[in-house]
Short mmCIF file of C-alpha atoms in Angstrom, two decimals:
data_model
loop_
_atom_site.label_atom_id
_atom_site.label_comp_id
_atom_site.label_asym_id
_atom_site.label_seq_id
_atom_site.Cartn_x
_atom_site.Cartn_y
_atom_site.Cartn_z
CA UNK A 1 -132.22 50.12 47.83
CA UNK A 2 -134.40 49.27 50.78
CA UNK A 3 -132.51 47.65 53.62
CA UNK A 4 -133.80 44.17 54.34
CA UNK A 5 -133.45 42.47 57.66
CA UNK A 6 -131.09 39.55 57.26
CA UNK A 7 -131.29 36.26 59.09
CA UNK A 8 -127.84 34.62 58.97
CA UNK A 9 -129.34 31.34 60.21
CA UNK A 10 -131.80 31.04 57.32
CA UNK A 11 -129.43 28.88 55.26
CA UNK A 12 -129.07 26.51 58.22
CA UNK A 13 -132.84 26.34 58.57
CA UNK A 14 -133.13 25.46 54.87
CA UNK A 15 -130.33 22.91 55.02
CA UNK A 16 -132.13 21.15 57.87
CA UNK A 17 -135.36 21.04 55.89
CA UNK A 18 -136.10 17.99 53.76
CA UNK A 19 -134.72 18.66 50.27
CA UNK A 20 -132.59 21.62 51.31
CA UNK A 21 -129.60 19.64 52.63
CA UNK A 22 -127.10 20.73 49.96
CA UNK A 23 -127.94 24.42 49.60
CA UNK A 24 -124.68 25.68 51.12
CA UNK A 25 -122.67 23.99 48.37
CA UNK A 26 -123.86 26.53 45.77
CA UNK A 27 -121.04 28.61 44.26
CA UNK A 28 -123.32 30.67 42.02
CA UNK A 29 -122.16 29.38 38.64
CA UNK A 30 -125.65 29.88 37.18
CA UNK A 31 -125.89 26.51 35.42
CA UNK A 32 -129.41 26.20 36.87
CA UNK A 33 -130.53 29.43 35.22
CA UNK A 34 -129.11 28.49 31.83
CA UNK A 35 -131.10 25.27 31.43
CA UNK A 36 -134.29 26.35 33.17
CA UNK A 37 -137.34 26.04 30.86
CA UNK A 38 -139.40 28.39 33.04
CA UNK A 39 -136.74 31.08 32.90
CA UNK A 40 -136.64 30.64 29.14
CA UNK A 41 -140.20 32.03 29.13
CA UNK A 42 -140.14 34.33 32.18
CA UNK A 43 -136.82 35.92 33.11
CA UNK A 44 -138.09 36.96 36.52
CA UNK A 45 -137.74 33.36 37.60
CA UNK A 46 -134.14 33.12 38.71
CA UNK A 47 -133.21 30.02 40.72
CA UNK A 48 -129.58 31.12 41.11
CA UNK A 49 -130.72 34.37 42.70
CA UNK A 50 -133.24 32.65 44.98
CA UNK A 51 -130.41 30.48 46.32
CA UNK A 52 -128.12 33.51 46.71
CA UNK A 53 -130.79 35.41 48.62
CA UNK A 54 -131.35 32.38 50.81
CA UNK A 55 -127.66 32.05 51.65
CA UNK A 56 -127.47 35.78 52.36
CA UNK A 57 -130.31 35.34 54.85
CA UNK A 58 -133.10 37.26 53.13
CA UNK A 59 -135.64 35.03 54.81
CA UNK A 60 -138.81 37.07 54.58
CA UNK A 61 -138.15 38.20 51.00
CA UNK A 62 -137.56 34.65 49.82
CA UNK A 63 -140.41 32.98 51.69
CA UNK A 64 -143.00 35.58 50.69
CA UNK A 65 -141.83 35.62 47.09
CA UNK A 66 -144.13 34.34 44.37
CA UNK A 67 -141.11 33.14 42.42
CA UNK A 68 -140.38 30.08 44.55
CA UNK A 69 -143.73 28.69 43.31
CA UNK A 70 -142.74 28.87 39.65
CA UNK A 71 -140.42 25.84 39.58
CA UNK A 72 -141.94 23.30 37.19
CA UNK A 73 -140.11 20.42 38.92
CA UNK A 74 -138.44 19.27 35.68
CA UNK A 75 -135.17 18.59 37.54
CA UNK A 76 -132.97 19.81 34.67
CA UNK A 77 -131.05 22.07 37.09
CA UNK A 78 -130.71 19.28 39.64
CA UNK A 79 -129.20 17.00 36.99
CA UNK A 80 -126.71 19.58 35.72
CA UNK A 81 -125.65 21.28 38.95
CA UNK A 82 -121.89 20.69 39.39
CA UNK A 83 -122.27 21.00 43.16
CA UNK A 84 -125.25 18.64 43.52
CA UNK A 85 -127.33 21.34 45.19
CA UNK A 86 -130.50 19.51 44.07
CA UNK A 87 -132.17 22.82 43.27
CA UNK A 88 -135.65 21.44 42.57
CA UNK A 89 -135.62 19.87 46.03
CA UNK A 90 -134.34 23.13 47.53
CA UNK A 91 -137.34 24.90 45.96
CA UNK A 92 -139.62 22.37 47.64
CA UNK A 93 -137.86 22.98 50.97
CA UNK A 94 -138.36 26.74 50.55
CA UNK A 95 -142.02 26.27 49.66
CA UNK A 96 -142.52 23.99 52.67
CA UNK A 97 -141.02 26.69 54.91
CA UNK A 98 -143.08 29.39 53.21
CA UNK A 99 -146.23 27.42 53.94
CA UNK A 100 -145.30 27.28 57.63
CA UNK A 101 -145.14 31.09 57.55
CA UNK A 102 -148.60 31.22 56.03
CA UNK A 103 -147.49 31.94 52.46
CA UNK A 104 -149.42 29.23 50.67
CA UNK A 105 -150.02 29.70 46.99
CA UNK A 106 -153.78 29.71 46.55
CA UNK A 107 -153.73 26.77 44.13
CA UNK A 108 -152.13 24.61 46.82
CA UNK A 109 -154.09 25.82 49.82
CA UNK A 110 -156.76 23.12 49.77
CA UNK A 111 -154.75 20.21 48.44
CA UNK A 112 -154.47 18.26 51.66
CA UNK A 113 -158.21 18.66 52.20
CA UNK A 114 -158.98 17.41 48.69
CA UNK A 115 -156.71 14.40 49.05
CA UNK A 116 -158.11 13.64 52.48
CA UNK A 117 -161.68 13.69 51.16
CA UNK A 118 -161.08 11.74 47.95
CA UNK A 119 -157.84 9.86 48.45
CA UNK A 120 -156.61 11.57 45.30
CA UNK A 121 -156.03 15.01 43.83
CA UNK A 122 -158.58 14.61 41.04
CA UNK A 123 -161.78 13.13 42.41
CA UNK A 124 -163.43 10.47 40.30
CA UNK A 125 -167.08 11.39 39.83
CA UNK A 126 -169.99 9.00 39.36
CA UNK A 127 -169.96 10.10 35.74
CA UNK A 128 -166.30 9.11 35.44
CA UNK A 129 -167.00 5.71 36.96
CA UNK A 130 -169.98 5.17 34.65
CA UNK A 131 -167.75 6.00 31.71
CA UNK A 132 -165.13 3.58 33.04
CA UNK A 133 -167.73 0.84 33.30
CA UNK A 134 -168.70 1.39 29.68
CA UNK A 135 -165.08 1.02 28.67
CA UNK A 136 -164.56 -2.08 30.77
CA UNK A 137 -162.26 -0.30 33.22
CA UNK A 138 -162.47 -1.14 36.95
CA UNK A 139 -164.31 1.26 39.27
CA UNK A 140 -162.31 3.69 41.37
CA UNK A 141 -163.50 4.11 44.97
CA UNK A 142 -164.66 7.66 45.78
CA UNK A 143 -162.57 7.79 48.95
CA UNK A 144 -159.83 5.97 50.83
CA UNK A 145 -160.41 5.52 54.55
CA UNK A 146 -156.76 4.86 55.36
CA UNK A 147 -155.73 8.10 53.69
CA UNK A 148 -158.42 9.91 55.66
CA UNK A 149 -157.04 8.47 58.86
CA UNK A 150 -153.50 9.35 57.88
CA UNK A 151 -154.42 12.91 56.93
CA UNK A 152 -156.29 13.36 60.22
CA UNK A 153 -153.22 12.11 62.02
CA UNK A 154 -150.95 14.74 60.52
CA UNK A 155 -153.51 17.23 59.26
CA UNK A 156 -154.87 19.19 62.18
CA UNK A 157 -151.48 20.63 63.10
CA UNK A 158 -150.30 21.11 59.54
CA UNK A 159 -150.26 24.56 58.01
CA UNK A 160 -150.79 23.06 54.55
CA UNK A 161 -154.43 22.87 55.53
CA UNK A 162 -154.54 26.61 56.06
CA UNK A 163 -156.03 28.74 53.32
CA UNK A 164 -154.73 32.09 52.19
CA UNK A 165 -152.96 33.79 49.33
CA UNK A 166 -149.40 33.36 48.23
CA UNK B 1 -144.49 -10.92 34.43
CA UNK B 2 -146.77 -9.39 36.99
CA UNK B 3 -147.10 -5.89 38.38
CA UNK B 4 -149.53 -3.94 40.51
CA UNK B 5 -150.98 -1.30 38.20
CA UNK B 6 -150.87 2.22 39.63
CA UNK B 7 -153.14 4.39 37.47
CA UNK B 8 -152.68 7.60 39.48
CA UNK B 9 -155.02 10.56 39.81
CA UNK B 10 -154.78 12.13 36.39
CA UNK B 11 -155.16 9.32 33.85
CA UNK B 12 -158.64 8.17 34.99
CA UNK B 13 -159.91 11.73 34.67
CA UNK B 14 -157.89 13.24 31.80
CA UNK B 15 -156.26 10.32 30.04
CA UNK B 16 -158.63 7.37 29.93
CA UNK B 17 -157.33 6.50 26.46
CA UNK B 18 -153.89 6.01 28.00
CA UNK B 19 -155.13 3.66 30.72
CA UNK B 20 -157.31 1.81 28.24
CA UNK B 21 -154.58 1.32 25.65
CA UNK B 22 -151.98 0.39 28.28
CA UNK B 23 -154.23 -2.40 29.52
CA UNK B 24 -154.87 -3.64 25.98
CA UNK B 25 -151.21 -3.80 24.96
CA UNK B 26 -150.25 -5.38 28.29
CA UNK B 27 -152.76 -8.14 27.68
CA UNK B 28 -151.43 -8.65 24.16
CA UNK B 29 -147.82 -8.83 25.33
CA UNK B 30 -148.43 -11.12 28.29
CA UNK B 31 -147.88 -8.53 30.96
CA UNK B 32 -150.20 -9.16 33.89
CA UNK B 33 -151.45 -6.02 35.61
CA UNK B 34 -153.16 -6.40 38.97
CA UNK B 35 -155.64 -3.72 40.09
CA UNK B 36 -155.50 -2.74 43.73
CA UNK B 37 -158.35 -0.66 45.15
CA UNK B 38 -156.29 0.49 48.15
CA UNK B 39 -153.89 2.61 46.12
CA UNK B 40 -154.37 6.34 46.60
CA UNK B 41 -152.46 9.57 45.90
CA UNK B 42 -148.71 9.05 45.34
CA UNK B 43 -147.89 12.18 47.34
CA UNK B 44 -146.45 14.28 44.51
CA UNK B 45 -149.16 16.98 44.65
CA UNK B 46 -148.29 17.62 48.29
CA UNK B 47 -144.52 17.87 48.00
CA UNK B 48 -144.56 21.63 47.54
CA UNK B 49 -146.53 22.25 50.67
CA UNK B 50 -145.69 19.37 52.93
CA UNK B 51 -142.88 16.95 52.12
CA UNK B 52 -143.46 14.87 55.24
CA UNK B 53 -147.07 14.07 54.48
CA UNK B 54 -146.19 13.50 50.82
CA UNK B 55 -143.66 10.88 51.89
CA UNK B 56 -146.22 9.21 54.15
CA UNK B 57 -148.67 8.93 51.28
CA UNK B 58 -146.02 7.51 48.95
CA UNK B 59 -144.91 5.00 51.55
CA UNK B 60 -148.47 3.93 52.23
CA UNK B 61 -148.84 3.03 48.55
CA UNK B 62 -145.56 1.10 48.68
CA UNK B 63 -146.89 -0.79 51.73
CA UNK B 64 -150.06 -1.70 49.84
CA UNK B 65 -148.01 -3.25 47.02
CA UNK B 66 -145.60 -4.90 49.44
CA UNK B 67 -148.55 -6.52 51.19
CA UNK B 68 -149.48 -8.19 47.92
CA UNK B 69 -145.87 -9.13 47.11
CA UNK B 70 -145.94 -7.05 43.95
CA UNK B 71 -143.77 -4.41 42.33
CA UNK B 72 -145.51 -1.33 40.98
CA UNK B 73 -146.02 -0.29 37.38
CA UNK B 74 -147.36 3.25 36.91
CA UNK B 75 -148.72 4.95 33.83
CA UNK B 76 -147.97 8.44 35.15
CA UNK B 77 -144.36 9.58 35.15
CA UNK B 78 -144.97 11.78 38.21
CA UNK B 79 -146.22 8.82 40.23
CA UNK B 80 -143.28 6.74 38.96
CA UNK B 81 -140.63 9.18 40.13
CA UNK B 82 -142.36 10.02 43.42
CA UNK B 83 -142.87 6.39 44.42
CA UNK B 84 -139.46 5.28 43.14
CA UNK B 85 -137.71 8.11 44.99
CA UNK B 86 -139.50 7.30 48.24
CA UNK B 87 -138.80 3.59 47.78
CA UNK B 88 -135.12 4.14 47.11
CA UNK B 89 -134.65 6.51 50.01
CA UNK B 90 -136.49 4.26 52.44
CA UNK B 91 -134.59 1.14 51.43
CA UNK B 92 -131.26 2.90 52.10
CA UNK B 93 -132.09 5.14 55.02
CA UNK B 94 -133.16 2.90 57.90
CA UNK B 95 -133.55 5.85 60.26
CA UNK B 96 -136.00 7.56 57.93
CA UNK B 97 -137.89 4.32 57.42
CA UNK B 98 -138.31 3.90 61.16
CA UNK B 99 -139.55 7.44 61.50
CA UNK B 100 -142.07 6.99 58.68
CA UNK B 101 -143.16 3.59 59.98
CA UNK B 102 -143.79 5.05 63.41
CA UNK B 103 -146.54 7.17 61.85
CA UNK B 104 -147.79 4.50 59.46
CA UNK B 105 -148.16 2.01 62.29
CA UNK B 106 -151.01 4.15 63.56
CA UNK B 107 -152.97 3.15 60.46
CA UNK B 108 -151.75 -0.43 60.68
CA UNK B 109 -149.01 -0.25 58.05
CA UNK B 110 -145.23 -0.64 58.03
CA UNK B 111 -142.84 -0.64 55.09
CA UNK B 112 -140.02 -3.15 54.81
CA UNK B 113 -138.38 -1.56 51.78
CA UNK B 114 -138.82 -4.18 49.09
CA UNK B 115 -140.99 -2.70 46.36
CA UNK B 116 -139.60 -1.65 42.98
CA UNK B 117 -141.36 0.97 40.92
CA UNK B 118 -141.27 1.34 37.15
CA UNK B 119 -143.14 3.36 34.58
CA UNK B 120 -145.12 1.30 32.06
CA UNK B 121 -142.82 2.30 29.19
CA UNK B 122 -139.78 1.21 31.15
CA UNK B 123 -141.48 -2.13 31.78
CA UNK B 124 -142.03 -2.46 28.04
CA UNK B 125 -138.37 -1.65 27.39
CA UNK B 126 -136.80 -3.75 30.12
CA UNK B 127 -139.21 -6.57 30.88
CA UNK B 128 -140.76 -7.18 27.46
CA UNK B 129 -137.89 -5.91 25.35
CA UNK B 130 -137.50 -4.43 21.87
CA UNK B 131 -137.11 -7.78 20.17
CA UNK B 132 -140.29 -9.32 21.50
CA UNK B 133 -142.23 -6.18 20.60
CA UNK B 134 -140.77 -6.11 17.10
CA UNK B 135 -141.65 -9.75 16.58
CA UNK B 136 -145.29 -9.06 17.40
CA UNK B 137 -145.77 -6.11 15.05
CA UNK B 138 -148.66 -6.86 12.68
CA UNK B 139 -149.16 -3.45 11.13
CA UNK B 140 -145.89 -1.67 10.51
CA UNK B 141 -146.08 2.07 11.09
CA UNK B 142 -143.79 2.69 8.15
CA UNK B 143 -144.28 6.09 6.59
CA UNK B 144 -145.18 7.80 9.87
CA UNK B 145 -142.93 10.52 11.26
CA UNK B 146 -143.25 10.60 15.02
CA UNK B 147 -141.74 13.01 17.54
CA UNK B 148 -141.09 11.52 20.96
CA UNK B 149 -141.63 13.52 24.13
CA UNK B 150 -140.13 12.02 27.28
CA UNK B 151 -141.87 13.22 30.41
CA UNK B 152 -139.36 14.82 32.79
CA UNK B 153 -140.15 12.37 35.55
CA UNK B 154 -139.49 9.36 33.34
CA UNK B 155 -135.88 10.54 33.22
CA UNK B 156 -135.24 12.57 36.33
CA UNK B 157 -133.99 12.61 39.01
CA UNK B 158 -131.80 10.09 37.18
CA UNK B 159 -130.29 8.63 40.36
CA UNK B 160 -133.78 7.63 41.48
CA UNK B 161 -133.98 5.39 38.41
CA UNK B 162 -130.43 4.10 38.86
CA UNK B 163 -129.37 5.89 35.67
CA UNK B 164 -131.63 3.70 33.55
CA UNK B 165 -131.83 6.50 30.97
CA UNK B 166 -129.60 9.37 29.89
CA UNK B 167 -131.56 12.46 30.94
CA UNK B 168 -129.77 14.64 28.37
CA UNK B 169 -129.96 12.27 25.39
CA UNK B 170 -132.69 9.76 26.15
CA UNK B 171 -133.22 6.89 23.74
CA UNK B 172 -135.66 4.28 25.04
CA UNK B 173 -138.90 5.82 23.74
CA UNK B 174 -137.31 6.52 20.35
CA UNK B 175 -136.19 2.90 20.10
CA UNK B 176 -139.62 1.70 21.10
CA UNK B 177 -141.10 3.85 18.31
CA UNK B 178 -138.54 2.71 15.74
CA UNK B 179 -139.23 -1.00 16.24
CA UNK B 180 -142.81 -0.35 15.17
CA UNK B 181 -141.54 0.78 11.77
CA UNK B 182 -142.11 4.51 12.19
CA UNK B 183 -139.47 7.16 11.65
CA UNK B 184 -138.49 9.20 14.71
CA UNK B 185 -138.12 12.94 14.20
CA UNK B 186 -135.50 14.98 16.02
CA UNK B 187 -136.50 18.50 17.01
CA UNK B 188 -135.20 21.47 18.95
CA UNK B 189 -135.37 21.43 22.76
CA UNK B 190 -136.53 17.84 22.75
CA UNK B 191 -136.10 17.21 26.47
CA UNK B 192 -137.89 20.40 27.50
CA UNK B 193 -140.62 20.24 30.16
CA UNK B 194 -144.34 20.53 29.24
CA UNK B 195 -144.99 23.08 32.02
CA UNK B 196 -147.94 21.11 33.39
CA UNK B 197 -146.86 21.29 37.02
CA UNK B 198 -147.19 25.07 37.08
CA UNK B 199 -150.37 25.39 35.02
CA UNK B 200 -152.34 26.30 38.17
CA UNK B 201 -149.62 28.68 39.34
CA UNK B 202 -149.18 30.69 36.15
CA UNK B 203 -150.97 29.51 33.04
CA UNK B 204 -149.26 32.09 30.83
CA UNK B 205 -145.85 30.62 31.54
CA UNK B 206 -147.02 26.99 31.49
CA UNK B 207 -148.87 27.28 28.18
CA UNK B 208 -145.97 29.20 26.63
CA UNK B 209 -143.68 26.32 27.60
CA UNK B 210 -145.97 23.83 25.89
CA UNK B 211 -146.40 26.11 22.88
CA UNK B 212 -142.64 26.20 22.22
CA UNK B 213 -142.55 22.44 21.91
CA UNK B 214 -145.60 22.29 19.62
CA UNK B 215 -143.84 24.89 17.48
CA UNK B 216 -140.60 22.88 17.31
CA UNK B 217 -142.32 19.57 16.59
CA UNK B 218 -144.53 21.14 13.96
CA UNK B 219 -141.53 22.73 12.26
CA UNK B 220 -140.08 19.27 11.60
CA UNK B 221 -143.22 18.04 9.86
CA UNK B 222 -144.04 15.30 12.36
CA UNK B 223 -147.32 13.43 11.88
CA UNK B 224 -147.80 13.18 15.63
CA UNK B 225 -146.20 13.62 18.98
CA UNK B 226 -145.80 10.49 21.11
CA UNK B 227 -145.65 10.65 24.89
CA UNK B 228 -146.22 8.65 28.05
CA UNK B 229 -147.47 10.94 30.81
CA UNK B 230 -151.10 12.02 31.35
CA UNK B 231 -149.99 15.50 32.48
CA UNK B 232 -147.89 16.04 29.35
CA UNK B 233 -150.85 14.68 27.37
CA UNK B 234 -153.19 17.20 28.93
CA UNK B 235 -150.82 20.04 28.06
CA UNK B 236 -150.22 19.15 24.40
CA UNK B 237 -153.50 17.47 23.50
CA UNK B 238 -156.25 18.76 25.77
CA UNK B 239 -154.84 22.28 25.85
CA UNK B 240 -153.71 22.48 22.24
CA UNK B 241 -156.74 24.53 21.17
CA UNK B 242 -156.28 26.89 24.10
CA UNK B 243 -152.64 27.32 23.11
CA UNK B 244 -153.54 27.88 19.46
CA UNK B 245 -156.01 30.61 20.42
CA UNK B 246 -153.76 32.31 22.94
CA UNK B 247 -150.70 32.36 20.69
CA UNK B 248 -152.58 32.85 17.44
CA UNK B 249 -151.15 29.67 16.01
CA UNK B 250 -152.43 26.60 14.25
CA UNK B 251 -150.99 23.15 14.81
CA UNK B 252 -153.65 20.43 14.65
CA UNK B 253 -150.90 18.10 15.81
CA UNK B 254 -152.15 14.70 17.01
CA UNK B 255 -150.73 13.74 20.39
CA UNK B 256 -150.74 10.02 21.12
CA UNK B 257 -149.73 7.96 24.07
CA UNK B 258 -147.06 5.43 23.19
CA UNK B 259 -149.42 2.62 24.15
CA UNK B 260 -151.86 3.81 21.48
CA UNK B 261 -149.36 3.60 18.61
CA UNK B 262 -147.97 0.37 20.00
CA UNK B 263 -151.50 -1.04 20.04
CA UNK B 264 -152.06 -0.01 16.42
CA UNK B 265 -148.84 -1.75 15.42
CA UNK B 266 -149.84 -4.86 17.36
CA UNK B 267 -153.08 -5.02 15.39
CA UNK B 268 -155.50 -3.85 18.07
CA UNK B 269 -158.63 -2.03 16.85
CA UNK B 270 -158.22 1.80 17.08
CA UNK B 271 -161.50 2.08 19.03
CA UNK B 272 -160.18 -0.28 21.68
CA UNK B 273 -157.19 2.04 22.06
CA UNK B 274 -159.35 5.08 22.72
CA UNK B 275 -158.10 6.96 19.67
CA UNK B 276 -161.49 8.68 19.45
CA UNK B 277 -160.87 10.15 22.93
CA UNK B 278 -157.88 12.22 21.89
CA UNK B 279 -158.80 15.89 21.62
CA UNK B 280 -156.81 16.59 18.46
CA UNK B 281 -158.34 14.43 15.75
CA UNK B 282 -156.39 11.31 14.88
CA UNK B 283 -158.43 10.41 11.77
CA UNK B 284 -155.88 11.68 9.22
CA UNK B 285 -153.17 9.74 10.98
CA UNK B 286 -155.28 6.60 10.97
CA UNK B 287 -156.15 6.91 7.29
CA UNK B 288 -152.44 7.31 6.56
CA UNK B 289 -152.06 3.90 8.19
CA UNK B 290 -154.87 2.45 6.12
CA UNK B 291 -157.57 2.37 8.82
#
């Protein structure tokens, strides 16, 4: 086995990150793995192990891992966890930290930009609005100036605006 | 009964029939839905990459509703849980609210913490009620076997919704189907996720997740699947052909939004409910009902 540099403070870093507050409560019972619908399809996704690696301090391995991006945010594990680790939120905390290290999954890389430009994740085209008019549905504005302002306010310094592979 | 209608990003692009039918049944049931142009992204799509900005976006939407003195009714389960979670956290955690408001003040907004957020189906269940719906049924759906699919974010995180539903054995959607006269079908892994959130991350896994459910529902001989989230709808309806091809299967299972079957039962014309916009043909289902 290849020796990995451990960072004993990693668990503290995660527990101070929004969503990661309860990570240290995990006692590795594996309830999260048992009910996970993603793991049901792909065994490589192993939330229990991701938490174990995090607590052990395997910072780089965890943050550069593609597996943290596989959580489908169904919250089944969060509901069933006897220690209230809030695993789905922990996964978000880990992804947020990964992004700060430049490990943005490609499908997320441009999201802030898209939302800034359109006010929404799925832009409404002229065609969509024409269709809406036909159906008697109200028009949806193509952008939202307040959101643009807000994104500018936080955006320039945010790594979520940085491209790159995951 | 009055709510600000939050249509979200997905429904206007991939689930117009949901938005359309929701508006029609609301009108029929005396539920007033107010459109607000200022609403934008709920923040959910950003949570993975930037929780702080996601919370700012959610709070901005809450501010918009608060400014109009309205609670929010969403048709997307993801928007419902994201906005409700932000709202709940901000009404309890004054420190967080101050921090968020510090940023929002720069765009002229501040949140007081007074907006409640509900999904449309929850509004039907709690504000309209089973009895009133039952009383207004004009065309009973008797003879139809329907399989309910609860979107994950209608149920969870359950504390966000003040334990309104049981996330392990949910019942509200089934009851809402039953009062229309249809039979509800139980099937394996009923509360399983559609996989939609990770479709862009790994489509093999996401589509396999959706395929399992189509398999289970089909095995029980259901006439249709009934759901309430545009993302779930895109997985089971819009992607059903893709799934059939990839997994060498054949389902042809109609997937309807609850508001569409409710509308049929209330006597609204199928065309007004956008039933021709569903990808999997609904014509057999409609002829079974005598349309």
